[in-house]
Amino acid sequence: ETLDMQAYVPQTLPVLGTAGVDLAERVGRLTGGEIEIVYHDPGALVPTNEILDAVSTGAIAAGWYTPGLAEGVIPAAPLFTAFPFGPDAVEYTAWWYQGGGKELWAELSAPFGIHTELCTMLAPEASGWFAEPIESPDDLAGLKMRIFGLGASVLEKLGAQAQSMGVGDTVTGLNLGTLDAAEISFPALDLQLGMQEHASHYYFPGWHQQSSLITFIVNQDVWDGMDDSHRAAIQEVCAANVALTIAEGESIQLAPLAQLEAEGVTVHQWNDEMLAAFRGGWDEVLAERTAADADFARVWDSITTFRADYATWADLGYLD
Amino acid sequence: MEFLIEVLPALMFGSLVLGLFSGLPVAVVLGGITVVFSIIAISLGEMRLVQISLLPNRIFGGSIENQVLIAAPLFIFMGVVLEKSRIAEDLLLTLQKLLRGVPGGLALAVTAMGTILAAATGIIGASVVMLTVMALPTMLKRGYSAELASGAVVSAGTLGILIPPSVMLVFMGDILTINLAKLFIAALVPGLVLAVVYMIYIVITATMNPSKAPPLPPLTNAERKGLWREASLSFALPFVLITAVLGSILGGIATPTEAAAVGAFGALLLGCIRKRVSLAMLGEAMDGSVRTLAMLFFIFITATGFAYVFRIIGGEHFIVETARSLDMGDWGILAMLMLMIFALGFFFDWIEITLIMLPIVAPIVGLMDLGDHVAKEDLIYWFAVLMAVNLQTSFLTPPFGFALFFLKGAAGDLVTIKQIYRGIIPFVLLQIIVLALITWQPWLVLWLPNAVL
Amino acid sequence: MLKIAHLFERICHYAARLAGLLLFVLTFVVLYDIIGRQFFNTGSVALQELEWHIHGAIVMLGFGYAYTRNSHVRIDIVSQSFSDRTKMKLEIVGIVLLLTPFLLVILWYGVDFAHRSFVRGESSSGGLGLDHRWIIKSAVPLSALIALMGAWSVLIRSVAALRGQNVSPYRKEPLWNS
Ligand code: NA
Ligand code: NA
């Protein structure tokens, strides 16, 4: 059986794309070639914003996806990809597998007729590339930054101007001053894209996007129609992928970071004042979103409850 | 049955070729073949019915929800406004007068004009339509052969896609995730080289074979009087426009996509300055733009259906397999890729080719090592420019060539499609020569960006 | 029948006029975005979405009008030697067998496509953009419907002409002053 899988990122991107290629390759080996997952680069079958719709109708069997892309139809969706001041990989996976996250997502995405397997964890992103150093929240006023999602909403609260642009226009914009800043990804990927040629101030931590969840989605009818052993193979490979990508993401960043610094990039860490400002902006956005959407509030409630309990355990169980 | 499934991609391709020559609108043929082959593929079990329901998603995501393509209506609108306000015509007439004494002067003026327009627009439609309407009738009246006249117009008109700003380069930069400014600058010298090569060819043809481009009588004293004043004015206005478009990009005010609006507004403003904007003129400008855009996007939405069904029945598989199974060294692969892109250009437009080929070839190019010929970090830029020059031929090669469609659409019965086909042959050959030249001498591509950035 | 052809043609005509006017709107929205971002800190996400909304309407609304004006490009290298009657017959066959099925597919699935967007209450995925995505998604089936009207108005006129009535399949009136 062949499963066409439309991906939201090109297969060449480290971790984001390569993990999807690994999934296809290992499922093929595990099922003795009976399940062939074909990775299609963005736009090949359908443009990225239409992946969910295409999998829901069954026009495409599967997708390499991240739940946040569904924000237009599921306002709570970003909470299942990454959100400002979100948890690390261990805490996030604990919530997904054991804390009710998986069930909540299954419930919210049920009307779309899709089945979801968590399949990759991404390491924290960088906060972004800036043309000039940012010392105080005042420096954000009027700042033109390419950034999406909840992080974009937070920045708008702090007086910046969020821009939605493709990568091509983004790097040109950074070089020529049309943009002052851009959020792309983590060091390994940013180096591959040559971001050091476009801006020289690289900020951490990525408060807007700590660890992120990447998923394999599949049309429910297709999933229900598969052999039990084939479903198990996909589930096992995805679970293994989560562990492997945590390990990979945490271990591949330092060498690229060193190379970026060698090429003249200054690595900064946000000071406490800036982090407090971002957190203040996030509180405002959060208040709006929880008021606007009952599901958002419900998911947020589940996350905060889980994180409060987890904090008790982490304090007790871990050295630091 | 097995055999039918095997040859289905070839059948679909063959039907397109035959269908295109039926004389029905190109979009009608593309859309019809899409449906017919969907039905065949579904009845053969090669396609599921629900797969066809993806067409609206593809049309929406490809032609509507596309931030890069918003440059298309704006650049076309700008081109039509420049035409209707006769600002472009002024420039062309001046160029024609200045080049009167040179063999092939009228055609040379067209190439010069195309080069100037190319620096202000990012697509080809606008310049081809404009040059056709303004220059083709004059050339024919003055005894130029229909072949040379059409060839000069379409070749000059397609320079706009290579000389920055260019929608095609924006698209490629986006897919390859490389530095777009560097790519723009890298394409500049090859674009100018191409223009110069066209001009050399025109001069040689006109000298060797004056019947194709008869010399014109020298300027009369009356014509010479005030020529310089007229020339400076007709050069100044387009120059202002180019400065505004490129300046807004380089000055960090607008993205290359947004600069198209600067161009459209600038053209309207210049028309006002020359007191040539009236309600009637604006109505004509809207009319011309809407027709051209409808023609263009009707082909886009039907072509996306064709490409999709072609992919499902395994047409793309063939292309991918050939590209991957190559075992012929880096130079052999490069030659093969270039040949493939050229061949695809006969039947597909650059968007489909870029979408199909770039993601496949990018990793292949990433692994290439051409030693001292091209530095590793420059390789992708050099390759992108090679591909861009190569794709430029796809606008000119029959049967499916947008520049030809634009020319025929704007010229009506002035020239036959047969004359156009004959006319483009030498210009396609010149493009191949330039492609070989920049392959052989990569510094033509890489020197300027590395010096400037 | 010719009355229906005329009605179809008028509808195409008005859709194309709207597209023409939107060209000015698009120019000024993009300019407003550029200037506002540079000098007045106006923010851009909603504007940038509005830009492709307008772009989409412009490029999709003119299909039918272009058909009634014979502006869709053809490769007539072979067919130019055909008689007018043969050309008209060929056009009728093309519209009925090739174009109409394609447009019906787009119309049928396009209505579903826009309807799904409507019932799901789809909005921008950024949270800062525009709501009511179904409106612009409706441009897909709508453009197919308008294109059908344009093509069928040509078809009806061609049939009339073949039956000896003094009509031309295509209209010549410009977009304005008609
Ligand atoms: Na250009
Ligand atoms: Na071609």
CSV table of N, CA, C and O in Angstrom, one decimal, chain A residues 50 53 56-57 71-73 112 142 144 152 156 159 161-165 178 289, chain C residues 37-38 41-45 48 113 116 120-128 137:
chain,number,residue,atom,x,y,z
A,50,GLU,N,-3.4,24.0,2.7
A,50,GLU,CA,-4.5,23.2,2.3
A,50,GLU,C,-4.3,21.7,2.7
A,50,GLU,O,-5.1,20.9,2.4
A,53,ASP,N,-7.2,20.2,5.0
A,53,ASP,CA,-8.4,20.0,4.2
A,53,ASP,C,-8.2,18.8,3.3
A,53,ASP,O,-9.2,17.9,3.2
A,56,SER,N,-8.3,15.6,5.2
A,56,SER,CA,-9.7,15.4,5.8
A,56,SER,C,-10.6,14.8,4.7
A,56,SER,O,-11.5,14.0,5.0
A,57,THR,N,-10.5,15.3,3.5
A,57,THR,CA,-11.4,14.7,2.4
A,57,THR,C,-10.9,13.4,1.9
A,57,THR,O,-11.7,12.7,1.2
A,71,GLU,N,-4.5,26.6,12.9
A,71,GLU,CA,-5.1,27.6,13.7
A,71,GLU,C,-6.3,28.3,13.0
A,71,GLU,O,-7.3,28.7,13.8
A,72,GLY,N,-6.4,28.4,11.7
A,72,GLY,CA,-7.5,29.0,11.0
A,72,GLY,C,-8.8,28.3,11.3
A,72,GLY,O,-9.9,29.0,11.3
A,73,VAL,N,-8.8,27.0,11.5
A,73,VAL,CA,-10.0,26.3,11.7
A,73,VAL,C,-10.1,25.7,13.2
A,73,VAL,O,-11.2,25.4,13.6
A,112,PHE,N,-12.5,16.7,11.5
A,112,PHE,CA,-11.8,16.7,10.3
A,112,PHE,C,-11.5,15.3,9.8
A,112,PHE,O,-10.9,15.2,8.7
A,142,GLY,N,7.9,49.8,16.6
A,142,GLY,CA,8.0,50.0,15.1
A,142,GLY,C,8.9,48.9,14.5
A,142,GLY,O,9.0,48.9,13.2
A,144,LYS,N,10.2,46.0,12.5
A,144,LYS,CA,9.5,45.2,11.5
A,144,LYS,C,10.1,43.8,11.5
A,144,LYS,O,11.3,43.6,11.1
A,152,ALA,N,3.9,36.3,17.0
A,152,ALA,CA,3.6,37.6,16.3
A,152,ALA,C,2.6,38.4,17.1
A,152,ALA,O,2.8,39.7,17.2
A,156,GLU,N,3.2,42.3,18.5
A,156,GLU,CA,2.3,43.4,18.2
A,156,GLU,C,1.9,44.2,19.4
A,156,GLU,O,1.8,45.4,19.4
A,159,GLY,N,4.3,46.7,20.4
A,159,GLY,CA,4.5,47.8,19.5
A,159,GLY,C,5.3,47.5,18.3
A,159,GLY,O,5.6,48.4,17.5
A,161,GLN,N,5.9,45.5,14.5
A,161,GLN,CA,5.0,45.2,13.3
A,161,GLN,C,5.4,43.9,12.8
A,161,GLN,O,6.5,43.6,12.3
A,162,ALA,N,4.5,42.9,13.0
A,162,ALA,CA,4.7,41.6,12.5
A,162,ALA,C,4.5,41.6,11.0
A,162,ALA,O,3.6,42.3,10.4
A,163,GLN,N,5.3,40.8,10.2
A,163,GLN,CA,5.2,40.7,8.8
A,163,GLN,C,5.1,39.2,8.4
A,163,GLN,O,5.9,38.4,9.0
A,164,SER,N,4.2,38.9,7.5
A,164,SER,CA,4.2,37.5,7.0
A,164,SER,C,4.8,37.5,5.6
A,164,SER,O,4.2,38.0,4.7
A,165,MET,N,6.0,37.0,5.5
A,165,MET,CA,6.7,37.0,4.2
A,165,MET,C,7.3,35.6,4.0
A,165,MET,O,7.7,34.9,4.9
A,178,THR,N,14.3,46.5,4.6
A,178,THR,CA,12.9,46.4,4.6
A,178,THR,C,12.4,45.8,5.9
A,178,THR,O,11.3,46.1,6.4
A,289,ARG,N,-7.2,35.3,24.0
A,289,ARG,CA,-7.5,34.0,23.3
A,289,ARG,C,-8.4,33.1,24.1
A,289,ARG,O,-9.3,32.5,23.6
C,37,ARG,N,4.1,51.0,6.9
C,37,ARG,CA,5.1,50.2,7.6
C,37,ARG,C,6.4,51.0,7.8
C,37,ARG,O,7.0,51.0,8.9
C,38,GLN,N,6.7,51.8,6.8
C,38,GLN,CA,8.0,52.5,6.8
C,38,GLN,C,7.9,53.7,7.8
C,38,GLN,O,8.8,54.0,8.5
C,41,ASN,N,4.2,52.9,11.4
C,41,ASN,CA,4.0,51.8,12.3
C,41,ASN,C,2.6,51.2,12.2
C,41,ASN,O,2.0,51.0,13.3
C,42,THR,N,2.1,51.0,11.0
C,42,THR,CA,0.7,50.6,10.9
C,42,THR,C,0.5,49.1,11.0
C,42,THR,O,-0.7,48.6,11.1
C,43,GLY,N,1.5,48.3,10.9
C,43,GLY,CA,1.4,46.9,10.9
C,43,GLY,C,0.9,46.3,9.6
C,43,GLY,O,0.3,47.1,8.8
C,44,SER,N,1.2,45.1,9.3
C,44,SER,CA,1.0,44.6,7.9
C,44,SER,C,0.3,43.3,7.7
C,44,SER,O,-0.1,43.0,6.6
C,45,VAL,N,0.1,42.5,8.7
C,45,VAL,CA,-0.3,41.1,8.5
C,45,VAL,C,-1.7,41.1,7.8
C,45,VAL,O,-1.9,40.5,6.7
C,48,GLN,N,-1.3,42.5,4.3
C,48,GLN,CA,-0.7,41.5,3.3
C,48,GLN,C,-1.6,40.4,2.9
C,48,GLN,O,-1.6,39.9,1.8
C,113,PHE,N,-15.6,22.9,-1.5
C,113,PHE,CA,-14.4,23.5,-1.0
C,113,PHE,C,-14.7,24.8,-0.2
C,113,PHE,O,-14.3,24.9,1.0
C,116,ARG,N,-16.9,23.9,2.9
C,116,ARG,CA,-16.2,23.4,4.1
C,116,ARG,C,-15.5,24.5,4.9
C,116,ARG,O,-15.5,24.5,6.1
C,120,ARG,N,-16.6,25.4,8.8
C,120,ARG,CA,-15.5,25.3,9.8
C,120,ARG,C,-15.1,26.7,10.3
C,120,ARG,O,-14.3,26.8,11.2
C,121,GLY,N,-15.8,27.8,9.8
C,121,GLY,CA,-15.5,29.1,10.3
C,121,GLY,C,-14.0,29.5,10.1
C,121,GLY,O,-13.4,30.1,10.9
C,122,GLU,N,-13.5,29.0,8.9
C,122,GLU,CA,-12.0,29.2,8.7
C,122,GLU,C,-11.6,30.7,8.6
C,122,GLU,O,-12.3,31.5,8.0
C,123,SER,N,-10.6,31.0,9.3
C,123,SER,CA,-10.0,32.4,9.3
C,123,SER,C,-8.5,32.3,9.0
C,123,SER,O,-8.0,31.2,8.7
C,124,SER,N,-7.9,33.4,9.1
C,124,SER,CA,-6.4,33.4,8.8
C,124,SER,C,-5.7,32.5,9.9
C,124,SER,O,-6.2,32.4,11.0
C,125,SER,N,-4.6,31.9,9.5
C,125,SER,CA,-4.0,31.0,10.5
C,125,SER,C,-3.0,31.8,11.4
C,125,SER,O,-2.4,31.2,12.2
C,126,GLY,N,-2.8,33.0,11.2
C,126,GLY,CA,-1.9,33.8,12.0
C,126,GLY,C,-2.5,34.4,13.2
C,126,GLY,O,-1.9,34.7,14.2
C,127,GLY,N,-3.9,34.5,13.2
C,127,GLY,CA,-4.5,35.2,14.3
C,127,GLY,C,-4.5,36.7,14.2
C,127,GLY,O,-5.3,37.4,14.8
C,128,LEU,N,-3.7,37.2,13.3
C,128,LEU,CA,-3.7,38.7,13.1
C,128,LEU,C,-4.3,39.1,11.7
C,128,LEU,O,-4.4,40.2,11.4
C,137,LYS,N,-12.4,32.0,-0.9
C,137,LYS,CA,-12.4,30.6,-1.4
C,137,LYS,C,-13.5,30.4,-2.4
C,137,LYS,O,-13.4,29.6,-3.3
